[in-house]
Each structure stands twice: as structure tokens, then as C-alpha cells.
PDB file of C-alpha atoms in Angstrom:
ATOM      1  CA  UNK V   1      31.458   1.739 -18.260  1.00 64.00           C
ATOM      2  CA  UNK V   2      31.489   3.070 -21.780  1.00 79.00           C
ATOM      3  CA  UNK V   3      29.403   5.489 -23.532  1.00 88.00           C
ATOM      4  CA  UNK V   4      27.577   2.507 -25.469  1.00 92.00           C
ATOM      5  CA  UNK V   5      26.946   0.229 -22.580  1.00 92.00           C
ATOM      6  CA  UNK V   6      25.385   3.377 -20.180  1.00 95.00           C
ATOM      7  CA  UNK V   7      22.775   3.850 -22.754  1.00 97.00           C
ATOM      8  CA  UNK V   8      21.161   0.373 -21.417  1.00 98.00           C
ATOM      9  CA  UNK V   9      22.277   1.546 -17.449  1.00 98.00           C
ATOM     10  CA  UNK V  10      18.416   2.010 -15.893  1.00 98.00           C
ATOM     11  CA  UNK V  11      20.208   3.541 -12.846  1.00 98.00           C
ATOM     12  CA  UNK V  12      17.690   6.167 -10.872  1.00 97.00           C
ATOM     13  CA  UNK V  13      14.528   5.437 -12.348  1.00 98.00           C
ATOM     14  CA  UNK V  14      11.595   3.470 -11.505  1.00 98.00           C
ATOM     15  CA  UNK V  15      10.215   0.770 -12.822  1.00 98.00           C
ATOM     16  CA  UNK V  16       6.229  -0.787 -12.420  1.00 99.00           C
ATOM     17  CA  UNK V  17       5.604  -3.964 -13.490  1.00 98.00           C
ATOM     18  CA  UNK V  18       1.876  -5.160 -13.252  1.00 98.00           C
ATOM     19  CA  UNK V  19       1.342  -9.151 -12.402  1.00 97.00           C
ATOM     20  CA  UNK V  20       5.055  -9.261 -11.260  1.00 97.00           C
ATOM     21  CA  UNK V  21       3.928 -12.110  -8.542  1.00 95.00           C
ATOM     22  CA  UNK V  22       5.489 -14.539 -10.611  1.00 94.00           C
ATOM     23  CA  UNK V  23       6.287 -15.651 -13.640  1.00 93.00           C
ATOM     24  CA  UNK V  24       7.513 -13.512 -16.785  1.00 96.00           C
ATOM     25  CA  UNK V  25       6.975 -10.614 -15.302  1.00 97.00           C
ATOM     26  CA  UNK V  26       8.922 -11.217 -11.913  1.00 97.00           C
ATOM     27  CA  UNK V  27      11.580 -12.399 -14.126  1.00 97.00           C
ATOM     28  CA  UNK V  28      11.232  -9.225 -15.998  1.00 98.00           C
ATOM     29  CA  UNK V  29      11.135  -7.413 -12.941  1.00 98.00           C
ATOM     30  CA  UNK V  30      14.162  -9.368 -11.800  1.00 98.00           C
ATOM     31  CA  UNK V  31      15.989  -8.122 -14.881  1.00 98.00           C
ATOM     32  CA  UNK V  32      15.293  -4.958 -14.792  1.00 98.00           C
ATOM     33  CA  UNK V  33      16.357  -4.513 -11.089  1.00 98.00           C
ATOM     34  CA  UNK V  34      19.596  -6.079 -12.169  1.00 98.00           C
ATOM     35  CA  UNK V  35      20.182  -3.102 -14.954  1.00 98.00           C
ATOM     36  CA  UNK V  36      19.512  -0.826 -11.714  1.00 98.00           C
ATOM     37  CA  UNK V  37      16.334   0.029 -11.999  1.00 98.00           C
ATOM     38  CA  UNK V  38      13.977   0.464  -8.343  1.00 98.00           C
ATOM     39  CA  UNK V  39      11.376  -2.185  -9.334  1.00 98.00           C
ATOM     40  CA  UNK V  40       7.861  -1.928  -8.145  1.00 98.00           C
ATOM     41  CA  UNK V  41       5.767  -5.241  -7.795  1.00 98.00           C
ATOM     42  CA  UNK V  42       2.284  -5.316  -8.092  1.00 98.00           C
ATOM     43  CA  UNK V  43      -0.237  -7.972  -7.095  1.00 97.00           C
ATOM     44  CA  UNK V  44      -3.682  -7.931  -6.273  1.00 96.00           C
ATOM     45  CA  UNK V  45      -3.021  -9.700  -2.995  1.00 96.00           C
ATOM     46  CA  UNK V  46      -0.647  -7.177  -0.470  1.00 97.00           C
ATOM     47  CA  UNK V  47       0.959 -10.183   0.934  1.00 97.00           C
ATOM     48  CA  UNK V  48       2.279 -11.822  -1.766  1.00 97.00           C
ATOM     49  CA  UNK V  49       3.669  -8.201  -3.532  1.00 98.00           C
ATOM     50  CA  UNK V  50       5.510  -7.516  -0.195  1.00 98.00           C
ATOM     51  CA  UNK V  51       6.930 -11.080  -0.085  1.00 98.00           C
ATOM     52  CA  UNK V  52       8.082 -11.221  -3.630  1.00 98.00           C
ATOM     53  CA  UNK V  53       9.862  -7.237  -2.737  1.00 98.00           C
ATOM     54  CA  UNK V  54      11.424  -8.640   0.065  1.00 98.00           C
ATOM     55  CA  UNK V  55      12.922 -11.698  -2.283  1.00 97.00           C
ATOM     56  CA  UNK V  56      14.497  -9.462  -4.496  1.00 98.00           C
ATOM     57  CA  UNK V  57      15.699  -6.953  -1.841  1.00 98.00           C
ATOM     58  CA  UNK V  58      17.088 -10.218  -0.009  1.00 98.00           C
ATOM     59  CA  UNK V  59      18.788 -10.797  -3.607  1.00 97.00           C
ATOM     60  CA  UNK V  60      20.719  -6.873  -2.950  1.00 98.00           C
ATOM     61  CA  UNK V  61      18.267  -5.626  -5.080  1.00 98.00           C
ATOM     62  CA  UNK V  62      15.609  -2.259  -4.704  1.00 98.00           C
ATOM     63  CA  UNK V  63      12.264  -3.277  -4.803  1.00 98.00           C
ATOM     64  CA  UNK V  64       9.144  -1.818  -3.862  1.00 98.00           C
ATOM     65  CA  UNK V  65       4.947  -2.262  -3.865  1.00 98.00           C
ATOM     66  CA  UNK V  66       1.949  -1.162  -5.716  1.00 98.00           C
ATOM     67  CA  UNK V  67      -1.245  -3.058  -5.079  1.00 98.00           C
ATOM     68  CA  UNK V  68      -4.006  -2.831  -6.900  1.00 98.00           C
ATOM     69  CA  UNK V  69      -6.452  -5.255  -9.222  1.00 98.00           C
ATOM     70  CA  UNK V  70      -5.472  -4.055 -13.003  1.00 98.00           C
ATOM     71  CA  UNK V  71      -9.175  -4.563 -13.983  1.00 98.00           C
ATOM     72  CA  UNK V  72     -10.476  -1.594 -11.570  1.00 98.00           C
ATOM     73  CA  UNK V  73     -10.198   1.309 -12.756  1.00 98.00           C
ATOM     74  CA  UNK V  74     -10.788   3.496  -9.759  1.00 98.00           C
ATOM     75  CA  UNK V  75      -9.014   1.484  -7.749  1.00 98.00           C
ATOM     76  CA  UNK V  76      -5.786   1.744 -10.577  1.00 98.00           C
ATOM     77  CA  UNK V  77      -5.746   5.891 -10.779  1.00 98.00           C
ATOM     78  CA  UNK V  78      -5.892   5.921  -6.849  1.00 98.00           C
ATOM     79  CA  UNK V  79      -3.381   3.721  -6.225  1.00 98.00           C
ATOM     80  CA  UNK V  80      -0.721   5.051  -8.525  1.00 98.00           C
ATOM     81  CA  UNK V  81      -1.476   8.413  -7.662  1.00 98.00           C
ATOM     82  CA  UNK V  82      -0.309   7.709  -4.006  1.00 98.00           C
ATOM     83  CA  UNK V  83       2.424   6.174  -5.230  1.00 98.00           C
ATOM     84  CA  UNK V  84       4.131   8.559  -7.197  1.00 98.00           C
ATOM     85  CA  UNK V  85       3.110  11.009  -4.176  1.00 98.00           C
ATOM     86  CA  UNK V  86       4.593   9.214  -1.576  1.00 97.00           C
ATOM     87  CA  UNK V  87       7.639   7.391  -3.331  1.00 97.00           C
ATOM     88  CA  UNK V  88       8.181   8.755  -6.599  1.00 97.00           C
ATOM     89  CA  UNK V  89       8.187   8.664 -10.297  1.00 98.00           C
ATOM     90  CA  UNK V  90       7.455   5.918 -12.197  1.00 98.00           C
ATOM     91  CA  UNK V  91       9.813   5.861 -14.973  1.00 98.00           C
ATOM     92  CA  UNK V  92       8.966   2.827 -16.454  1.00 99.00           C
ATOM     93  CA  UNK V  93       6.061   0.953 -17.009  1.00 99.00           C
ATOM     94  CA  UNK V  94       5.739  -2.858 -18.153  1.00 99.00           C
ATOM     95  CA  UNK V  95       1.682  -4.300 -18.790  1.00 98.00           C
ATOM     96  CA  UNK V  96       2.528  -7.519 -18.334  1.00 98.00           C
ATOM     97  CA  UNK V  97      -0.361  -8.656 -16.224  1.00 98.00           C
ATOM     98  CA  UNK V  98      -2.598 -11.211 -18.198  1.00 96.00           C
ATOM     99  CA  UNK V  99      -4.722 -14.252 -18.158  1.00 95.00           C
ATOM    100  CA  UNK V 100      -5.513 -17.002 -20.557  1.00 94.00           C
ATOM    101  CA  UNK V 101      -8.633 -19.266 -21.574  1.00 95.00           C
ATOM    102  CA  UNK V 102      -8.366 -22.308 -23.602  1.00 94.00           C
ATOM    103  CA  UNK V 103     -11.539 -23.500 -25.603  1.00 97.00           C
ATOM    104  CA  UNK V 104     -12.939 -23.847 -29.145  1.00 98.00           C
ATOM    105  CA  UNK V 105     -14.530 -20.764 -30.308  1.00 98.00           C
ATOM    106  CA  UNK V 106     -17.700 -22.182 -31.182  1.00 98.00           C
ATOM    107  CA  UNK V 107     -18.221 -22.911 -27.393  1.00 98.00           C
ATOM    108  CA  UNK V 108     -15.803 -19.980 -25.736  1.00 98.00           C
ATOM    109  CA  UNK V 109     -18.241 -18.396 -22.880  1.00 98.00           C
ATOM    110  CA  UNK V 110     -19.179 -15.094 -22.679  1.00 98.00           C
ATOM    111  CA  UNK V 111     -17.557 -14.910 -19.476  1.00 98.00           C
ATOM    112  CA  UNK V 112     -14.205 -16.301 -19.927  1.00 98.00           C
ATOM    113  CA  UNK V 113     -14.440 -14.112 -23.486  1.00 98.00           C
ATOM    114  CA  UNK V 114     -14.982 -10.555 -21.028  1.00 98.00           C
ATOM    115  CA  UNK V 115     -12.057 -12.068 -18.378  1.00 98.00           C
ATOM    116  CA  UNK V 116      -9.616 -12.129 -21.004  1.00 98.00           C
ATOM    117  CA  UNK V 117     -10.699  -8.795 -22.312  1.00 98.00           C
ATOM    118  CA  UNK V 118     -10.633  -7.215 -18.958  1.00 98.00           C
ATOM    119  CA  UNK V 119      -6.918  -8.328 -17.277  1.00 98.00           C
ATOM    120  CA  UNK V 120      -6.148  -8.847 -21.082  1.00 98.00           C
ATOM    121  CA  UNK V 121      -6.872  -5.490 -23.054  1.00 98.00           C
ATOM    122  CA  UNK V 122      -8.526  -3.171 -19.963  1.00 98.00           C
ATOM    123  CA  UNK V 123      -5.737  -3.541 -17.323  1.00 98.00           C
ATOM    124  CA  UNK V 124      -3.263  -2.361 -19.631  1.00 98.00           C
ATOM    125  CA  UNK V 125      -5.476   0.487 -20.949  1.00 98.00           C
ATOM    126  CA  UNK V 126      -6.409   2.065 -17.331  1.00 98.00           C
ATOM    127  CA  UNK V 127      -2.633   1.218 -16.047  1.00 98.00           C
ATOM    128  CA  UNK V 128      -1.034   2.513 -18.924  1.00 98.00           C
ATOM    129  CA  UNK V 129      -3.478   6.169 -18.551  1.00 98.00           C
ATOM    130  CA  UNK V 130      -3.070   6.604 -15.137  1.00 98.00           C
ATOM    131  CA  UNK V 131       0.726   6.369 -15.089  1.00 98.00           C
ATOM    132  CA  UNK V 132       1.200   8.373 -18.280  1.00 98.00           C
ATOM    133  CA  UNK V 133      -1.063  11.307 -16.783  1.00 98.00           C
ATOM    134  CA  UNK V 134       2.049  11.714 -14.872  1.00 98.00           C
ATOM    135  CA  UNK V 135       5.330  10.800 -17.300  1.00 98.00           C
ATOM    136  CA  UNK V 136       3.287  13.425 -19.683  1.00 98.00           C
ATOM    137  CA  UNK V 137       4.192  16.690 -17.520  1.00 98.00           C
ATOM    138  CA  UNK V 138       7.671  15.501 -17.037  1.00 98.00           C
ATOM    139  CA  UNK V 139       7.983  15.227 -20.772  1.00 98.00           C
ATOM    140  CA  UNK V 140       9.886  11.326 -20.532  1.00 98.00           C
ATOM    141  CA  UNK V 141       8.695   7.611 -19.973  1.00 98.00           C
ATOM    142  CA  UNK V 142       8.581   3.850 -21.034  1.00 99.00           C
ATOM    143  CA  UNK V 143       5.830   1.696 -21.947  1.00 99.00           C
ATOM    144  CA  UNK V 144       6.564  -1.739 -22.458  1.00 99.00           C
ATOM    145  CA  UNK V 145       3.350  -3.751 -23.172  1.00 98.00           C
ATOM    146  CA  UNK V 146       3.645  -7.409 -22.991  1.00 98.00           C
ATOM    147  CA  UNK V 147       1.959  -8.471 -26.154  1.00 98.00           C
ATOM    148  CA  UNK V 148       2.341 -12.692 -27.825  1.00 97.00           C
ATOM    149  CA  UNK V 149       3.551 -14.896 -30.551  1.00 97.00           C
ATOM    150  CA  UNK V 150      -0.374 -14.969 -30.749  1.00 96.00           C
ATOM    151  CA  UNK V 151      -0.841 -10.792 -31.881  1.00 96.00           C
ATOM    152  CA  UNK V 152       1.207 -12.393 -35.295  1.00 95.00           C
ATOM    153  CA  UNK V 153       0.190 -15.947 -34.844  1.00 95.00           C
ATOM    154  CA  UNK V 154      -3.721 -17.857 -34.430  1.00 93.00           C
ATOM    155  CA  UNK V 155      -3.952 -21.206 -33.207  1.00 92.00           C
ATOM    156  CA  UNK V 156      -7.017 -22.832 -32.783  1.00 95.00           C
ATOM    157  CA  UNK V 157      -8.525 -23.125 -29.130  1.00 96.00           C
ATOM    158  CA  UNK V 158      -7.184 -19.566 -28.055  1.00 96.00           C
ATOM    159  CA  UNK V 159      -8.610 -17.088 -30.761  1.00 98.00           C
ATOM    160  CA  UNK V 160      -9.936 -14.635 -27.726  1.00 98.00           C
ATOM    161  CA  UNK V 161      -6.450 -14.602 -26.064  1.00 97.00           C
ATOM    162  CA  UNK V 162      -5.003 -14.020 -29.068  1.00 98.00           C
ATOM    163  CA  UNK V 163      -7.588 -11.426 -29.868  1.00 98.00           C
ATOM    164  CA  UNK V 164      -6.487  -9.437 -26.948  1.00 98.00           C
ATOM    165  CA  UNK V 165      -2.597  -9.650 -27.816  1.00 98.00           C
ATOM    166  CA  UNK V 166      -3.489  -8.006 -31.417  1.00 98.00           C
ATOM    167  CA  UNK V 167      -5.733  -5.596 -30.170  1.00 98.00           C
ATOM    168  CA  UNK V 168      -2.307  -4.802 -27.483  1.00 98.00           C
ATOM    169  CA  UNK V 169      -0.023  -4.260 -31.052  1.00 98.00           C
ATOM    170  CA  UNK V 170      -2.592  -2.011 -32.190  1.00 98.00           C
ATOM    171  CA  UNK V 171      -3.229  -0.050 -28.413  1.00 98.00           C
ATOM    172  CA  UNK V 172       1.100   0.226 -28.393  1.00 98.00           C
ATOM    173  CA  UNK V 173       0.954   1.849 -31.931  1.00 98.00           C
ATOM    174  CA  UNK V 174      -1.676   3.800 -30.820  1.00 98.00           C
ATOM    175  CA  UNK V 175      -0.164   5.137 -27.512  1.00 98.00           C
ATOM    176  CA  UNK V 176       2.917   5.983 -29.690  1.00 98.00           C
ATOM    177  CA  UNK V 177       0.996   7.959 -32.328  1.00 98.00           C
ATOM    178  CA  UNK V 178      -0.656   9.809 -29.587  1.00 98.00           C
ATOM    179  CA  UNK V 179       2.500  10.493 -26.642  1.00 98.00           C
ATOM    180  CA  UNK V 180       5.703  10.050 -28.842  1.00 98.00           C
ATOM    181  CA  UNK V 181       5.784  13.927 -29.415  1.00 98.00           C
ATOM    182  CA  UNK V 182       5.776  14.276 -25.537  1.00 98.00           C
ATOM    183  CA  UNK V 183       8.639  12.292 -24.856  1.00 98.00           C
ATOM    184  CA  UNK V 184       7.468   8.514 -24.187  1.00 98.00           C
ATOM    185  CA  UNK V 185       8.405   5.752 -25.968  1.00 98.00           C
ATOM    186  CA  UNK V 186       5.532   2.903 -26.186  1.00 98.00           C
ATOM    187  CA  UNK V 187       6.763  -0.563 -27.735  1.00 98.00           C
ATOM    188  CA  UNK V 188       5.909  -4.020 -27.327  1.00 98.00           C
ATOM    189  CA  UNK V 189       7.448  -7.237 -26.337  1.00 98.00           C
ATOM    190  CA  UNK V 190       6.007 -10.114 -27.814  1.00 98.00           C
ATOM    191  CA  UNK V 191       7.387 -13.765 -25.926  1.00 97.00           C
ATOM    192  CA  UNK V 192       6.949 -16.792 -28.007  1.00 96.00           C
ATOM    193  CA  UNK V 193       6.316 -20.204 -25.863  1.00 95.00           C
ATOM    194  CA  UNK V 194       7.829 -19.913 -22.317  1.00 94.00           C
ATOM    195  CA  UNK V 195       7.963 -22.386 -20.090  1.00 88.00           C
ATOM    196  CA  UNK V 196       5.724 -21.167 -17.020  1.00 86.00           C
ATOM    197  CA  UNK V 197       2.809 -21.687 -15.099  1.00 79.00           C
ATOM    198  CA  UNK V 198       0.204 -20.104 -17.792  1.00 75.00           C
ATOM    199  CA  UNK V 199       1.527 -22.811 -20.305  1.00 82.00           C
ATOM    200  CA  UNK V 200       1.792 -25.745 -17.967  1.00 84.00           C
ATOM    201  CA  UNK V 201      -0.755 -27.055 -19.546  1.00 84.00           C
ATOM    202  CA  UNK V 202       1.260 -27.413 -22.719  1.00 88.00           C
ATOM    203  CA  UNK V 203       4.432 -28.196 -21.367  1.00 89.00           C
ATOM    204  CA  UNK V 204       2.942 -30.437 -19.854  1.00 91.00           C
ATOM    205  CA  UNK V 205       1.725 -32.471 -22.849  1.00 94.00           C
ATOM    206  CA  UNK V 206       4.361 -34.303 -24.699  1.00 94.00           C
ATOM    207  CA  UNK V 207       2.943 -34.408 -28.325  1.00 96.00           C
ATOM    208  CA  UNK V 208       2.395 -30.102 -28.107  1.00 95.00           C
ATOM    209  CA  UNK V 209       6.099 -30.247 -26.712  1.00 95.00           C
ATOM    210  CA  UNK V 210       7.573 -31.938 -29.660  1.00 96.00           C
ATOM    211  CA  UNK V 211       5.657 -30.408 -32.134  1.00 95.00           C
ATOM    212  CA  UNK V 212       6.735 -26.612 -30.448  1.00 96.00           C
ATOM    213  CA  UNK V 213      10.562 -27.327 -30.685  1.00 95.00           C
ATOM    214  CA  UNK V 214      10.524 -29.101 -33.794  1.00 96.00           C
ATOM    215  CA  UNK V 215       8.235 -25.465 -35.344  1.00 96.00           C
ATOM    216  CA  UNK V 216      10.921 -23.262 -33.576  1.00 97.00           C
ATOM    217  CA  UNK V 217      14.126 -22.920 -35.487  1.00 98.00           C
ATOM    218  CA  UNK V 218      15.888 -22.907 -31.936  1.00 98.00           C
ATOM    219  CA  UNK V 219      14.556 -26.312 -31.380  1.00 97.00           C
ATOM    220  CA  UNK V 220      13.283 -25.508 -27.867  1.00 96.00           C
ATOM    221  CA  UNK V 221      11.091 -24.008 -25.321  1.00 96.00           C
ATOM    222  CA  UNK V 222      12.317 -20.080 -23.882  1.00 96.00           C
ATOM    223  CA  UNK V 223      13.388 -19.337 -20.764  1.00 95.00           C
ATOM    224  CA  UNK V 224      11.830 -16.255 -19.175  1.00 96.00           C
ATOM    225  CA  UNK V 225      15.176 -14.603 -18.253  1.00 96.00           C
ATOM    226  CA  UNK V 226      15.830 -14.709 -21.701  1.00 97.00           C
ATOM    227  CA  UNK V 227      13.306 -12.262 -21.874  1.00 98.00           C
ATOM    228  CA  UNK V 228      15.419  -9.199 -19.742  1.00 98.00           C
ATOM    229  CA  UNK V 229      17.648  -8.583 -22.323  1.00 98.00           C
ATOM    230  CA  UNK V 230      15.126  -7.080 -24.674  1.00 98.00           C
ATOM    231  CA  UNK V 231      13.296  -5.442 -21.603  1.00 98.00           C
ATOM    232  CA  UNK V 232      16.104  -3.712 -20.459  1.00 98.00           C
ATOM    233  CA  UNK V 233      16.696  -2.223 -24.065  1.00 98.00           C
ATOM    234  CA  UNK V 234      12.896  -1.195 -24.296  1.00 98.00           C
ATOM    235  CA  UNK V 235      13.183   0.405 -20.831  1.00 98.00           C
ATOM    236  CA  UNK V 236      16.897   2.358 -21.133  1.00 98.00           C
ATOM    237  CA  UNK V 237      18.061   4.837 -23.164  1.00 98.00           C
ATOM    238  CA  UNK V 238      19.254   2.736 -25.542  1.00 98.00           C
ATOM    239  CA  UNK V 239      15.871   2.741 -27.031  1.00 98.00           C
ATOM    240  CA  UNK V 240      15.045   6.083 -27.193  1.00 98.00           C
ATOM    241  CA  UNK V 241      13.887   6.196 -31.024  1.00 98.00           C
ATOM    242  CA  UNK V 242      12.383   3.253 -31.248  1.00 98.00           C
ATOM    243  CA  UNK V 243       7.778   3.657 -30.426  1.00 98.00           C
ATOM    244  CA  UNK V 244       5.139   1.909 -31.858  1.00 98.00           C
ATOM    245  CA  UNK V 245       6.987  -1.476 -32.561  1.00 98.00           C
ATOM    246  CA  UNK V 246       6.183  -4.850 -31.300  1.00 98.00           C
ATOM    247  CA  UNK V 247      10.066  -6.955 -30.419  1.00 98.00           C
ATOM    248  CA  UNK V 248       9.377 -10.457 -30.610  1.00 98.00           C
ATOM    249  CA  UNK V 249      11.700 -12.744 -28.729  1.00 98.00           C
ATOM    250  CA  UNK V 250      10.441 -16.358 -30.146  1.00 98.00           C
ATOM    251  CA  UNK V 251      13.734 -18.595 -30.910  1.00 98.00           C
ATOM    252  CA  UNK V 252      12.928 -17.333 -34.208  1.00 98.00           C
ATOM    253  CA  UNK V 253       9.278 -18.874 -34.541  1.00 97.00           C
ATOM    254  CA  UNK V 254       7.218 -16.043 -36.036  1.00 97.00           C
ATOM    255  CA  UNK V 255      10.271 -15.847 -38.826  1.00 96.00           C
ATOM    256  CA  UNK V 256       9.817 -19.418 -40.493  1.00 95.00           C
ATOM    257  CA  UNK V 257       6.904 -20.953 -42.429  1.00 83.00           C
TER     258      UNK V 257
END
């Protein structure tokens, strides 16, 4: 392996990726395992955590567990606490847990409104403190918070969700301004319109379909392991003076009127 191509190696370190059950972020957590990283998957629900670890480690790959409910504080600090005491060091950290509410914002309930803010916005906050309280003494660490088309981009039926995804640009700007001089680098990686279960309702409708690919200069919905490539960079060394900025990976999307 070259000089170049060891900068993106994630061999010996950690990686956590919050609401790595499924979707982008087992993909992501896929990805990184495949750069060499020891990927920890996180669920609310034990069982399905330890059968998505034992997936990947059927797949040759290291995976491990961290379960805990992003929204709970307490239950957050405690849980990665232990974890870094009884494995080891997370490395790497990837917010990707998240939720989404469709409905005109005239009628948008209070409740789905505080859901969205909770998984949304206070999951990564309490994730993101608790494991830096530990990268800080050991002077390293990467944040990758998984932010939207929709920080950049409204569309009307999801202005709360999309609330949440610019309030994540600013939070990632914010944890750079604040930890940068202490050796982390905080950035953001900002999917455009993936194919998975949190858009099924859209790929599932023809007319959104056709108007998506014929908006997005690549003509076509992502695929989530399209995503790795620009998580790996975020999470290596590759990326070592880049903080604060938001990556979109969008087919180009955010880049055309």
C-alpha cells in the first residue's frame, strides 16, 4: 500500500455508529469495517445490535455492540462509559441515528415536532458529548454527523425534519469551533435521496420518483454504499484538516437550479 492510499487505511481504531440496525448507517458501518475499522452497532433493542454484529462478523468483518436509546441522556453517558472501559476507545464516531415526520406545517403536531427534535438534534448532541469527554484527553477523534439534502434544501411537508438537519450543519460547525484545537475533526455528511426504508414512502410513489431523477443531474436515486466512500475519508487520516464542513453526496442535486 502506498503512502497516499494508507492515509484512508482505518486499521486499529474504533468506530460507533448510532442507528446502525439498518439502513444508511449499517451500510456505513459496513463500509467502514471494510477500510478496517472495529465497528460498533448500536440499537435500542440488544437483540437486533447483536444480530446485525454477528452479520458482519459472519461477512470476516470486526464488529461489536453498544446499546442504548440516543434520546436518553443518562442512559447515553453510562453506556459509553462502560464501553470504552471494558473494550476500548472509540475512535470514531458517526450520528447517524434519525427519524422523519411527513406533514404540512400548518398541522405538524407538537409531538411528532419534539420526536424529530429529540432522535433528530438531541441524540446527536448527548452522543456526540459523552464520547468526546473521552477522544478530548487523548488529544484525537472523528465526528461524522449525518446531516441532509434538506440542511441546504426545504421542501414542503418536511420543514421540522429539515429543521433538525440545519440546526446539525450549524451543531458540526460548532463542535469544530469548540474541539478542533484539541485534535478532533467534526464534519458532516449530507446524503441526497437514498433509496431506503425512511423514504419508502417516496420511492414508492411514481410521480415523486420521476420528478427526483429528472431534478438530479445523475438522473437517479443513490445507493447507500455509495455513501462509504466519503465516510471512510471523513473517518481516516486522509481528512485530517478538513472540520466544520458539511460533504454532500447528492448525484449532484444541491449543485443545479
Amino acid at each position: 500500500m502506498n503512502d497516499t492510499l494508507k492515509l484512508f487505511s482505518l486499521n486499529g481504531r474504533r468506530a460507533l455508529i448510532t442507528g446502525s440496525g439498518r439502513g444508511i448507517g449499517l451500510a456505513l458501518a459496513r463500509g467502514l469495517a471494510g477500510a478496517g475499522a472495529a465497528v460498533v452497532i448500536n440499537d435500542r433493542n440488544e437483540q437486533k445490535a447483536a444480530a446485525v454484529a454477528a452479520q458482519l462478523r459472519d461477512e470476516g468483518l470486526n464488529a461489536d455492540i453498544a446499546v442504548f436509546d440516543v434520546t436518553e441522556r443518562a442512559e447515553v453517558s453510562a453506556a459509553i462509559d462502560a464501553f470504552e472501559a471494558r473494550i476500548g476507545a472509540i475512535d470514531i464516531l458517526v450520528n447517524n441515528a434519525g427519524i422523519q415526520r411527513r406533514a404540512p406545517l400548518e398541522t405538524f403536531s407538537a409531538d411528532d415536532w419534539n420526536d424529530l427534535l429529540r432522535v433528530n438534534l438531541d441524540g446527536a448532541f448527548h452522543v456526540s458529548q459523552a464520547v468526546a469527554r473521552h477522544m478530548l484527553p487523548r488529544g484525537r477523534g472523528k465526528i461524522i454527523n449525518i446531516c441532509s439534502v434538506q440542511g441546504e434544501l426545504a421542501r414542503p411537508g418536511i420543514a421540522p425534519y429539515a429543521a433538525t438537519k440545519g440546526a446539525i450543519r450549524m451543531l458540526t460547525k460548532g463542535m469544530c469551533a469548540e474541539w478542533a484545537g484539541s485534535g478532533i475533526q467534526a464534519n458532516a455528511l449530507a446524503p441526497g435521496y437514498f433509496a431506503t426504508d425512511l423514504n419508502r414512502a417516496l420511492v414508492d410513489d411514481p410521480d415523486f420518483s420521476d420528478w427526483l431523477c429528472k431534478r438530479t443531474p445523475a438522473g437517479r436515486w443513490g445507493r447507500v454504499e455509495e455513501l462509504c466512500g466519503a465516510a471512510v475519508f471523513l473517518a481516516s487520516s486522509a481528512s485530517d484538516f478538513v472540520n466544520g464542513q458539511t460533504l454532500f453526496v447528492d448525484g449532484g442535486l444541491t449543485s443545479v437550479v
